[in-house]
Coordinates of C-alpha atoms in Angstrom, one line a residue:
Chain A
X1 CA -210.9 58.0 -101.7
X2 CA -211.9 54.6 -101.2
X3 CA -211.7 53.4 -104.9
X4 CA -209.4 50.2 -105.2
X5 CA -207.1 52.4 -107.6
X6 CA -206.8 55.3 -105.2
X7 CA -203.1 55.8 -104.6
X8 CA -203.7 57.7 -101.5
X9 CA -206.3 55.2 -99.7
X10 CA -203.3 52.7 -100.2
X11 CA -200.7 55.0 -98.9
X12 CA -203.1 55.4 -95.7
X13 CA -202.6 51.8 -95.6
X14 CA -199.2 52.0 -95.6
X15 CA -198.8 54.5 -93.1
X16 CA -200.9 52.5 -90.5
X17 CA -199.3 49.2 -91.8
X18 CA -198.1 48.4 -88.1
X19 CA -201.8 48.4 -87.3
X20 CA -202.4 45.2 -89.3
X21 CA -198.8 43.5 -88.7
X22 CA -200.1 44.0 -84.7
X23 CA -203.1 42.0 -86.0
X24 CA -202.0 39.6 -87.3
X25 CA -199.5 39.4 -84.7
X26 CA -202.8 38.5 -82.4
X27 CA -204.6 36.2 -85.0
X28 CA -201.7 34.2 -84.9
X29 CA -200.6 34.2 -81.4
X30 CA -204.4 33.5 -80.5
X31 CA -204.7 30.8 -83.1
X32 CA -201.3 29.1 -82.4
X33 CA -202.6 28.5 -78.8
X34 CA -206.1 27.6 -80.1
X35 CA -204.5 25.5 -82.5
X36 CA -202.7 23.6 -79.4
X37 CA -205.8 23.4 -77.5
X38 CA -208.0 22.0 -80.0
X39 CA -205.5 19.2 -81.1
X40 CA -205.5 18.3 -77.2
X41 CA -209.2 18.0 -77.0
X42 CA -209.2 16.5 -80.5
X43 CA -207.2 13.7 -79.5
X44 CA -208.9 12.8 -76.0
X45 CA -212.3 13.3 -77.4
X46 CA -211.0 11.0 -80.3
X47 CA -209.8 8.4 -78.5
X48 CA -212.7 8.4 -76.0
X49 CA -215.1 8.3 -78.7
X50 CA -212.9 5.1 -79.9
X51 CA -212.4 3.1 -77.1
X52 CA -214.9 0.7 -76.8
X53 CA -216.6 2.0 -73.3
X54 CA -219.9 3.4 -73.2
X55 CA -219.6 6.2 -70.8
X56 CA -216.5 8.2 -72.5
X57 CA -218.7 7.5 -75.7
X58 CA -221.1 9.2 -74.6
X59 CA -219.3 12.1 -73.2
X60 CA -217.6 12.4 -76.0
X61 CA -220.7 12.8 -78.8
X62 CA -222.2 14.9 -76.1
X63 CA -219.4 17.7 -76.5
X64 CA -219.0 17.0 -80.6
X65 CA -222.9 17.3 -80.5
X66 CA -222.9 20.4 -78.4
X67 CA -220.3 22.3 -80.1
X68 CA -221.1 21.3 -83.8
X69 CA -224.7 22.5 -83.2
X70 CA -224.5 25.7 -81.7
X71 CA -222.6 29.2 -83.4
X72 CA -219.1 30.0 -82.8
X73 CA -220.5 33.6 -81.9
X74 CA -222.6 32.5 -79.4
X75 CA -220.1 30.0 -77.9
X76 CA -217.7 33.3 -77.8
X77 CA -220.2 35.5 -76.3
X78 CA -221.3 33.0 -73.6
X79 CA -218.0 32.6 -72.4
X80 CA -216.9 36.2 -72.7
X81 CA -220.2 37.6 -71.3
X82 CA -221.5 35.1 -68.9
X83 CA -218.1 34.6 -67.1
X84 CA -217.6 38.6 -66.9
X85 CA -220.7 39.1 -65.4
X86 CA -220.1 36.4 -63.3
X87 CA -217.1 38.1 -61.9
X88 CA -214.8 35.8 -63.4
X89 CA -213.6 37.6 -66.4
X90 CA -211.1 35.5 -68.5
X91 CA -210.0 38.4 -70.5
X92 CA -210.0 39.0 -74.3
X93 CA -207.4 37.1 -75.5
X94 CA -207.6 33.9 -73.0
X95 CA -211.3 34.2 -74.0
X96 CA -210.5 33.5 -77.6
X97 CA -208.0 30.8 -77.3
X98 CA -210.6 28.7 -75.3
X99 CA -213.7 29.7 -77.3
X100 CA -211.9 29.0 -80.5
X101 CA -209.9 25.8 -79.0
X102 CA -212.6 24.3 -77.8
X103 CA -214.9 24.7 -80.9
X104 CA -212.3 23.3 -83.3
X105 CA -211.4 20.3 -81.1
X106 CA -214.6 19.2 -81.5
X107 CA -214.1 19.1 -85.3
X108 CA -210.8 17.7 -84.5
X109 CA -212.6 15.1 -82.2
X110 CA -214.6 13.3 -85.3
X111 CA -211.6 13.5 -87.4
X112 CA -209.7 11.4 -85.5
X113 CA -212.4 9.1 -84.3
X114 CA -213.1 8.7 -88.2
X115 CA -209.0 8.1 -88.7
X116 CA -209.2 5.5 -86.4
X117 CA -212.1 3.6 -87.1
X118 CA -211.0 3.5 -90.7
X119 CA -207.8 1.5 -89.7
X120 CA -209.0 -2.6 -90.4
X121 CA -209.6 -4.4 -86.9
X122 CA -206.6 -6.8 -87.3
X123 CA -204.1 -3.6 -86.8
X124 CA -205.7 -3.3 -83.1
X125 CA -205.9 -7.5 -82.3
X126 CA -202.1 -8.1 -84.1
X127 CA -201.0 -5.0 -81.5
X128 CA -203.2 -6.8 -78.3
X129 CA -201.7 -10.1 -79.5
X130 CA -198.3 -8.7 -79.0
X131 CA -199.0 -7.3 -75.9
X132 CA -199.3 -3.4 -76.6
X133 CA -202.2 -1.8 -73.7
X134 CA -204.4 0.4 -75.3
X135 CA -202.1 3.6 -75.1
X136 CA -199.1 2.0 -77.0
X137 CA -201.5 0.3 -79.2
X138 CA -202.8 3.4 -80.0
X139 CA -199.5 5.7 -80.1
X140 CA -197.5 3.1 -81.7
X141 CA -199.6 1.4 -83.9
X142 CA -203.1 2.8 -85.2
X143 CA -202.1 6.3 -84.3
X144 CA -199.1 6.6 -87.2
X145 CA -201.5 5.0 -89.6
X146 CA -204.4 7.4 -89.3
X147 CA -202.7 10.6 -89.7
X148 CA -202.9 10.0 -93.3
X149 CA -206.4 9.9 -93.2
X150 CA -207.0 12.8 -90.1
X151 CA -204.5 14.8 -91.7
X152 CA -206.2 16.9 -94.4
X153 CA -209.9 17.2 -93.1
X154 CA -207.3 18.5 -89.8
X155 CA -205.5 20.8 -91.8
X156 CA -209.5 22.3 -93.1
X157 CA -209.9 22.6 -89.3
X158 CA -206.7 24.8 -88.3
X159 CA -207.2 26.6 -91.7
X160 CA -210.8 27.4 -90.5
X161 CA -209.4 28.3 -86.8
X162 CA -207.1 31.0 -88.5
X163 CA -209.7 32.5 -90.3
X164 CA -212.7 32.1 -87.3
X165 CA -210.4 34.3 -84.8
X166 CA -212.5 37.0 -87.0
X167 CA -215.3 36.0 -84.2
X168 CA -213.3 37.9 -81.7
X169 CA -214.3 41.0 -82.9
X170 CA -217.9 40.5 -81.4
X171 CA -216.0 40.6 -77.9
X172 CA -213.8 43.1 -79.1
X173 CA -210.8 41.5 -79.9
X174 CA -207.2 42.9 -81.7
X175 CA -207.5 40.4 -83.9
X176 CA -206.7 41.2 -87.8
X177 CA -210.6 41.4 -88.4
X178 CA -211.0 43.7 -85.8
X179 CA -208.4 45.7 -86.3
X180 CA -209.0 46.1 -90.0
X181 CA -212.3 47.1 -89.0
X182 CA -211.4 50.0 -86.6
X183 CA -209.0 50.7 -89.1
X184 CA -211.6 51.5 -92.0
X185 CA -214.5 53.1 -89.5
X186 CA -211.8 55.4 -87.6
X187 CA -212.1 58.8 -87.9
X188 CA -208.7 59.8 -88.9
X189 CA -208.3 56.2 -91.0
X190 CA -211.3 55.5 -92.2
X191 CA -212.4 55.4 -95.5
X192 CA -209.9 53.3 -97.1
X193 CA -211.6 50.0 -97.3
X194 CA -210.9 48.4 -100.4
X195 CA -207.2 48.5 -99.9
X196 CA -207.8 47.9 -96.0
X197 CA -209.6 44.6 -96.8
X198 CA -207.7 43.3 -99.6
X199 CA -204.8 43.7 -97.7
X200 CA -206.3 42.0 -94.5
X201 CA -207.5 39.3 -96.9
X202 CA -203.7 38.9 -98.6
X203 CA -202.4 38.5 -95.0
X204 CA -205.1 35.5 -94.2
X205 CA -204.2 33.9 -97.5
X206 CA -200.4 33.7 -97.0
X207 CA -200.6 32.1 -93.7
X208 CA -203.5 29.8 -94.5
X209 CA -202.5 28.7 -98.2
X210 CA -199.1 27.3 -97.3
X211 CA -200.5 25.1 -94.6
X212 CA -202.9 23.4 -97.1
X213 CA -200.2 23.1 -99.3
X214 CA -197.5 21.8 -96.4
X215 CA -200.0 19.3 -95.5
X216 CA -201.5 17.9 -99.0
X217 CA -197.6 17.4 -99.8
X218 CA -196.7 15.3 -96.1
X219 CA -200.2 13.3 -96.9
X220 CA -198.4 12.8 -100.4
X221 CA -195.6 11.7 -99.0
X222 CA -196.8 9.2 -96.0
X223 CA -198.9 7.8 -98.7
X224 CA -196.5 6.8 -101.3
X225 CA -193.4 5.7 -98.6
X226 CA -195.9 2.5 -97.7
X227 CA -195.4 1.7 -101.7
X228 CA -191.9 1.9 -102.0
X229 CA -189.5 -1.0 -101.8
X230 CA -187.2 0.9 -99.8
X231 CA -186.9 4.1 -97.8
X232 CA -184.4 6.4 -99.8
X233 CA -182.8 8.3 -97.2
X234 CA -182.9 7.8 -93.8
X235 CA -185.8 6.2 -91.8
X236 CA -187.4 7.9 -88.3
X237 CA -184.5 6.0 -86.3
X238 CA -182.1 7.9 -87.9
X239 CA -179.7 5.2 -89.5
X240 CA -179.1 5.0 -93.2
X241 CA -181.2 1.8 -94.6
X242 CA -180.5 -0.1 -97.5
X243 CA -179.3 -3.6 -98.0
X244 CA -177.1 -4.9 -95.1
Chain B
X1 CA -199.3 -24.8 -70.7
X2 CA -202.5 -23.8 -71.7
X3 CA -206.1 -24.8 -70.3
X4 CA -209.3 -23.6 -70.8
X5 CA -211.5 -25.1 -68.6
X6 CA -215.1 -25.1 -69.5
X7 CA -215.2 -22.0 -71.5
X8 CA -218.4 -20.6 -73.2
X9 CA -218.4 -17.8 -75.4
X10 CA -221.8 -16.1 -76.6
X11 CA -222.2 -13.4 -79.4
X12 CA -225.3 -12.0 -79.1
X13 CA -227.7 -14.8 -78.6
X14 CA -225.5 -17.2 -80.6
X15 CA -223.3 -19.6 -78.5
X16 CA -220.2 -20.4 -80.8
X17 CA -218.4 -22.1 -77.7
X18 CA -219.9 -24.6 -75.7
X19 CA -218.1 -25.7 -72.6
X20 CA -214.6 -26.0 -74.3
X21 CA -212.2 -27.9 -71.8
X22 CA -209.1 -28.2 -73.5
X23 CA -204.8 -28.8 -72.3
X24 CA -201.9 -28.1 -73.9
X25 CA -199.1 -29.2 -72.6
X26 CA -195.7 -27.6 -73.0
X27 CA -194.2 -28.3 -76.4
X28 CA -197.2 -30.1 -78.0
X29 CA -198.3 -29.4 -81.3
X30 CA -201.8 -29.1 -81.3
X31 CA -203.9 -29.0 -84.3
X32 CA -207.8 -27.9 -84.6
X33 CA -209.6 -28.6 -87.3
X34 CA -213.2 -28.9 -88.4
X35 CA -216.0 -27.1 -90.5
X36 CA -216.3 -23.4 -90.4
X37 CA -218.6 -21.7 -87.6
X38 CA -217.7 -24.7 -85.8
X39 CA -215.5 -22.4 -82.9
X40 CA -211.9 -23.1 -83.9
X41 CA -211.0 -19.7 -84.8
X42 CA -213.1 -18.3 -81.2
X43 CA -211.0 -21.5 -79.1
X44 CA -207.2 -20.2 -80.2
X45 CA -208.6 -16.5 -79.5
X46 CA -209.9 -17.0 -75.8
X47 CA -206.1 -18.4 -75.7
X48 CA -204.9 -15.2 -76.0
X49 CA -207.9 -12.9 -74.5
X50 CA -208.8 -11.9 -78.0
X51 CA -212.1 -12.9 -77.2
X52 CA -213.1 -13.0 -73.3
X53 CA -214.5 -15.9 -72.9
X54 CA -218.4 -15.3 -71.4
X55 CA -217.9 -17.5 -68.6
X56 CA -214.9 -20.5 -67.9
X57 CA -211.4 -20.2 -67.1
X58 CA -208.3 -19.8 -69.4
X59 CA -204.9 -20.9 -68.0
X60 CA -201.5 -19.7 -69.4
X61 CA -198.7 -21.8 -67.6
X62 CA -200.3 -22.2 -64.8
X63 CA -201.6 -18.6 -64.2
X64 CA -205.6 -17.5 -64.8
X65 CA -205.9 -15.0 -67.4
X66 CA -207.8 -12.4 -66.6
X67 CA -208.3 -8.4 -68.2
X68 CA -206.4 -7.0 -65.7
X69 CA -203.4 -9.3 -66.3
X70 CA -203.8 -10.4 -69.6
X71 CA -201.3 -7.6 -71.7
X72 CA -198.7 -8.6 -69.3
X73 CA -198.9 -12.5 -69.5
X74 CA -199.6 -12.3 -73.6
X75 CA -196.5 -10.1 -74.3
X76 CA -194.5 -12.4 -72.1
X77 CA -196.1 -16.1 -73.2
X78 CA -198.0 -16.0 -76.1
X79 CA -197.5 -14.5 -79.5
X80 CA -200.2 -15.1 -83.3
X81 CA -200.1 -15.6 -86.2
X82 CA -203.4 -14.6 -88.2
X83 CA -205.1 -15.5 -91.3
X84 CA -204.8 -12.0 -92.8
X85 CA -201.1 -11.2 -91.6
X86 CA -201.6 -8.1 -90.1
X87 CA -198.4 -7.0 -90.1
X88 CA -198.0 -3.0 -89.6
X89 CA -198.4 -1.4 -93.0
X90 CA -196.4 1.6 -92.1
X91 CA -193.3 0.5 -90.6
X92 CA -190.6 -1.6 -92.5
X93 CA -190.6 -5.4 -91.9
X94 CA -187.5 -4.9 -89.5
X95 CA -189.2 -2.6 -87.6
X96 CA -192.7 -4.5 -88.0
X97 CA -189.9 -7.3 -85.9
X98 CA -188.3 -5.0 -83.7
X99 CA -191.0 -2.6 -82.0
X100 CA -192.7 -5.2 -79.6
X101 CA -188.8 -6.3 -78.7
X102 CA -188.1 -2.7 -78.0
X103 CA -190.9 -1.2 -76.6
X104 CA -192.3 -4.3 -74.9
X105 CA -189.3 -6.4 -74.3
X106 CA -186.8 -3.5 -73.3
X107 CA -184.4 -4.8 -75.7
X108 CA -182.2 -2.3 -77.2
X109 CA -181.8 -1.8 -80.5
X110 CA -178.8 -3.8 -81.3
X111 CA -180.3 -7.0 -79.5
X112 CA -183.8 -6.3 -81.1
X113 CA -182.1 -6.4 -84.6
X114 CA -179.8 -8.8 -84.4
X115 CA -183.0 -11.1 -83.4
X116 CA -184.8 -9.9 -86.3
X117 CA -182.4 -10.8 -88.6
X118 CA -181.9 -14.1 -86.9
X119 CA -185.6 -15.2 -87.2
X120 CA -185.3 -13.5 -91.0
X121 CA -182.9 -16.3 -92.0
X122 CA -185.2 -18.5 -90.2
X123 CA -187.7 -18.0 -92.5
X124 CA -185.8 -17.4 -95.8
X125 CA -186.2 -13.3 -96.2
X126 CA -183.4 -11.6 -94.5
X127 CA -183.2 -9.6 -98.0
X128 CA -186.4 -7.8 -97.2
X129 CA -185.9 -6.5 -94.0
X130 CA -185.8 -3.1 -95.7
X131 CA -189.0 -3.1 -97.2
X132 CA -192.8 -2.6 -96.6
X133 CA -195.2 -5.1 -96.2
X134 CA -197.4 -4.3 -98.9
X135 CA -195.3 -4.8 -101.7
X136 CA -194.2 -8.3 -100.8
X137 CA -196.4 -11.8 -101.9
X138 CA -199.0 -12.9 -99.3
X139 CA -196.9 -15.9 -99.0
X140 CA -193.8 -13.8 -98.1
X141 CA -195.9 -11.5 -95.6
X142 CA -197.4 -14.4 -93.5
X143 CA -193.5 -15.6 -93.2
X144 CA -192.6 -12.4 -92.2
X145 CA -195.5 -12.6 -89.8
X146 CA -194.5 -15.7 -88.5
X147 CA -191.0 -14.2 -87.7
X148 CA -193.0 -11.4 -86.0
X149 CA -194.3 -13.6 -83.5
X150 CA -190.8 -15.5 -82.6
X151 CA -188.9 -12.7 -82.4
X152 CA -191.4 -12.3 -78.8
X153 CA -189.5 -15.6 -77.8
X154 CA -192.5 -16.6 -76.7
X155 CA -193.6 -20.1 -75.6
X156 CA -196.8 -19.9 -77.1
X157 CA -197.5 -19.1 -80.4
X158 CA -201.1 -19.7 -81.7
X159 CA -201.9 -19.5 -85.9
X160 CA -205.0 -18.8 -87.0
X161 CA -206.2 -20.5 -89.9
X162 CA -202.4 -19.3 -91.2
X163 CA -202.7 -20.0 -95.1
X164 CA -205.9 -19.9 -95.4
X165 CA -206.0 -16.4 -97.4
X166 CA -202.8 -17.5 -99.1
X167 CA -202.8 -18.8 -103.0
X168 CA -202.3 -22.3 -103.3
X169 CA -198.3 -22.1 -104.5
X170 CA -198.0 -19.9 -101.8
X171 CA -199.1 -22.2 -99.0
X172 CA -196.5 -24.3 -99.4
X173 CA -193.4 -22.0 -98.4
X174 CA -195.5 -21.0 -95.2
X175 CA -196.0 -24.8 -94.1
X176 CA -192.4 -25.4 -94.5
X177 CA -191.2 -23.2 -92.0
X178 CA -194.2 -23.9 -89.7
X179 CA -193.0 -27.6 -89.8
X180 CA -189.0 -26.4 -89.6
X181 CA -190.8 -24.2 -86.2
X182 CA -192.5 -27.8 -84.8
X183 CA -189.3 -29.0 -84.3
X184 CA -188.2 -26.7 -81.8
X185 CA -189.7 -26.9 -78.7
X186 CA -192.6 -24.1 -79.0
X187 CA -195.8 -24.6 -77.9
X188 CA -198.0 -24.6 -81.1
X189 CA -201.9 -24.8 -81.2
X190 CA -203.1 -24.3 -85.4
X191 CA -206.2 -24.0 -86.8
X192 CA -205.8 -25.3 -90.2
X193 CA -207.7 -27.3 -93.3
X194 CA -204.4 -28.7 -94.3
X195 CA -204.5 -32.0 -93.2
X196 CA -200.7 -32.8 -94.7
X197 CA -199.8 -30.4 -92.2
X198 CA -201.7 -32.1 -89.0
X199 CA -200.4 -35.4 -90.2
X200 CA -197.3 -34.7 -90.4
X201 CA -196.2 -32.6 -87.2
X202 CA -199.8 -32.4 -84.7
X203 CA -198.8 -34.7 -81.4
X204 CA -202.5 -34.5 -81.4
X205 CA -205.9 -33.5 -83.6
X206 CA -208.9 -32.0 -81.8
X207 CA -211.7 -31.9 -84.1
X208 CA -214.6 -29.5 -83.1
X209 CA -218.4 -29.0 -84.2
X210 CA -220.6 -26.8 -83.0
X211 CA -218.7 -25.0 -80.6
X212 CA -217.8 -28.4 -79.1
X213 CA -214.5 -30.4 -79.5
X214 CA -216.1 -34.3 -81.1
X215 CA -213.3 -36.1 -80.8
X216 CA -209.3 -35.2 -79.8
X217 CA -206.7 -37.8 -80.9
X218 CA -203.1 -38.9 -82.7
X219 CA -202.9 -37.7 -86.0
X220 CA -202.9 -42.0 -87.1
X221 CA -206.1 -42.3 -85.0
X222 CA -207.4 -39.2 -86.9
X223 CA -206.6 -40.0 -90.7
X224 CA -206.5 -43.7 -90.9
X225 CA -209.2 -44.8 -88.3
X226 CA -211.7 -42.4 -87.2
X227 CA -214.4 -43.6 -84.8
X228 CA -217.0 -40.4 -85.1
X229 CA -219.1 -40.7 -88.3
X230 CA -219.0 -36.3 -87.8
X231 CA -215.4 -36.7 -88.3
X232 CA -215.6 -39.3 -90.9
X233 CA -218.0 -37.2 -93.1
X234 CA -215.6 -34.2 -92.8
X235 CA -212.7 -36.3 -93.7
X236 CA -214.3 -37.5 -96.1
X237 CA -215.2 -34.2 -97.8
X238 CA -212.0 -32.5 -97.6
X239 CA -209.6 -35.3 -98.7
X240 CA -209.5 -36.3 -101.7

């Protein structure tokens, strides 16, 4: 019954479809805060890494180093396990947002600090000589000129996010992965796991493929406005440009 | 209105400035010139803290500069103009004029454009306003630059070497409406090669070597009777 072509494995699929919508439901609710996390650390780490001073340097490669060298399995674990049996239990689903946050920000981390240090050095001394500190040199100037450049290796990053809340099933998560996988070992369900997993797979691929696609067509975009004469519609401010 | 007073600046083991004292007083048109490496380009930037100077004092009307207050006394009395433009490649040129004004200046929009466009007619390009910096000449995007920096209203404005990445039929339209700027009553300090310029609008010529200013003077004293056979050699080789 578990043949790809097998009408009633798919209509077991079906029947337990609210299984899968619930996770995905917790892939994405998981993620979306993960997501939010990692961007934060992303940015601070990014910055640190950037600003000239040896100590947030330093802090900074210490927790890309750390992160980037170990597995995202044992990163979950260790949090999961070591803070239950410390009494401190964080829970499933807090346990994967920080697990997964904090791994990806670290990813996030160098694609900023690479954004940034690909803008020329005049950007950051015209911005000093006009008397911008560091945080509105950095927001106002460098910042909107990187994203071009941090946005797609970014976009890899929340793509890979989506797809590594599969690591919560070690801890045992309700997480599309997880669920999937009770779904096809169960002992009233199981069995059905060609449908199971292409359908499973079919639910990653139409969240994650139109983020790629969103994003390749914004880097599109911010890349040809610079070689335009003239906006077309409206600019950020909201008034309608053109000639006065 | 500006002073450095003994200023040294080491990179590394290399000392490009060697006790620099130096005053500008309020209005002056100041012109540096002299071979490169010679500390020109370093002198105007310990004007503005680009470079912190290693040890000496930098005065801006009156008040030492130091990094704790150097953002706020730059963004109220001093404003560049560099060699390579720099303006903002992502914003238009009336917002490359209008963010410090708004953001630094408190300014509202209004006021911040309608000094854009002012200081756009001042240097001939009020037509671009509307487009981005790339796709104008280097000629046009050094004026636009220029504009940048009055739009601050500052008191100070410093150029760097200002046409020296500029094609020679473009240099030309930049000088002019540096020399329209002299006769207002901005403080100016220029690193330049183009002696035309220095003749005609420096109050006074410093010529440095070697991290160390040789010999300060009028413009006549400069061009048609120099006393330093360092300056005369120089003189010699770039005029023609």
């Amino acid at each position: 019954m578990s043949g790809i072509f097998s009408a009633r494995a798919w209509g077991k699929v079906w029947a337990y479809r609210q299984s899968f919508l619930l996770g995905l439901f917790n892939t994405a609710r998981t993620a979306a805060f993960a997501i939010l996390l990692a961007l934060m650390l992303g940015i601070i780490f990014g910055l640190m890494a950037t600003s000239g001073k040896k100590i947030l340097y330093g802090i900074s490669r210490i927790y890309v180093e750390l992160i980037q060298n170990t597995p995202i399995l044992l990163q979950t674990c260790f949090l999961y396990y070591a803070m239950a049996f410390s009494g401190h239990s964080l829970g499933i689903i807090l346990t994967g947002i920080i697990a997964l946050g904090v791994y990806t920000g670290a990813y996030m981390a160098e694609a900023v600090r690479a954004g940034i240090e690909a803008i020329p050095k005049g950007q950051f001394e015209a911005a000093q000589s006009q008397g911008f500190n560091y945080l509105e040199r950095m927001y106002y100037i460098i910042l909107p000129q990187s994203i071009k450049i941090i946005l797609p290796p970014m976009v890899n990053q929340v793509v890979n996010l989506i797809k590594n809340t599969s690591c919560l099933y070690i801890i045992g998560g309700a997480d599309l992965i997880s669920l999937t996988y009770s779904f096809v070992t169960g002992e009233n369900t199981g069995g059905a796991y060609a449908p199971a997993y292409l359908v499973s797979g079919f639910l990653f691929f139409i969240i994650c493929y139109p983020l790629s696609k969103i994003a390749s067509t914004w880097e599109m975009y911010l890349k040809r406005r610079e070689q335009r004469t003239a906006p077309v519609k409206r600019t950020t401010e909201g008034e309608v440009s053109g000639n006065e | 209105m500006i002073k450095l007073e003994n200023v040294c600046k080491n990179f590394g083991d290399l000392q490009v400035l060697k006790n620099v004292n130096l005053e500008v007083k309020e209005g002056e048109k100041l012109v540096i010139i002299g071979p490169s490496g010679s500390g020109k380009s370093t002198t105007v930037r310990c004007m503005n803290f680009l470079e912190e100077p290693t040890s000496g004092h930098v005065y801006i009307d009156g008040k030492e500069l130091t990094a704790k207050n150097r953002t706020r006394i730059i963004r109220e009395s001093v404003s560049m103009v560099f060699q390579q433009f720099n303006l903002y490649p992502h914003m238009t040129v009336l917002k490359n004029l209008t963010i410090a004004p708004m953001k630094l200046h408190h300014k509202s929009k209004r006021e911040a454009e309608e000094l854009a466009y002012h200081y756009l007619d001042v240097v001939g390009l009020r037509d671009k306003a509307h487009v981005y910096p790339t796709t104008l000449s280097g000629g046009q995007q050094q004026r636009i630059a220029i504009a940048r920096a009055l739009c601050a209203e500052s008191k100070i404005i410093l150029f760097d070497e200002p046409t020296s990445a500029l094609d020679p039929e473009t240099i030309k339209e930049v000088l002019d409406v540096m020399i329209k700027l002299a006769k207002e009553n901005i403080t100016m300090v220029v690193v330049t090669h183009e002696m035309g310029f220095a003749r005609q609008v420096a109050d006074r010529v410093v010529f440095m070597a070697d991290g160390q200013i040789i010999e300060e003077g009028t413009p006549e004293h400069f061009f048609i009777n120099p006393s330093n056979d360092r300056v005369k050699q120089f003189l010699g080789k770039i005029i023609r």
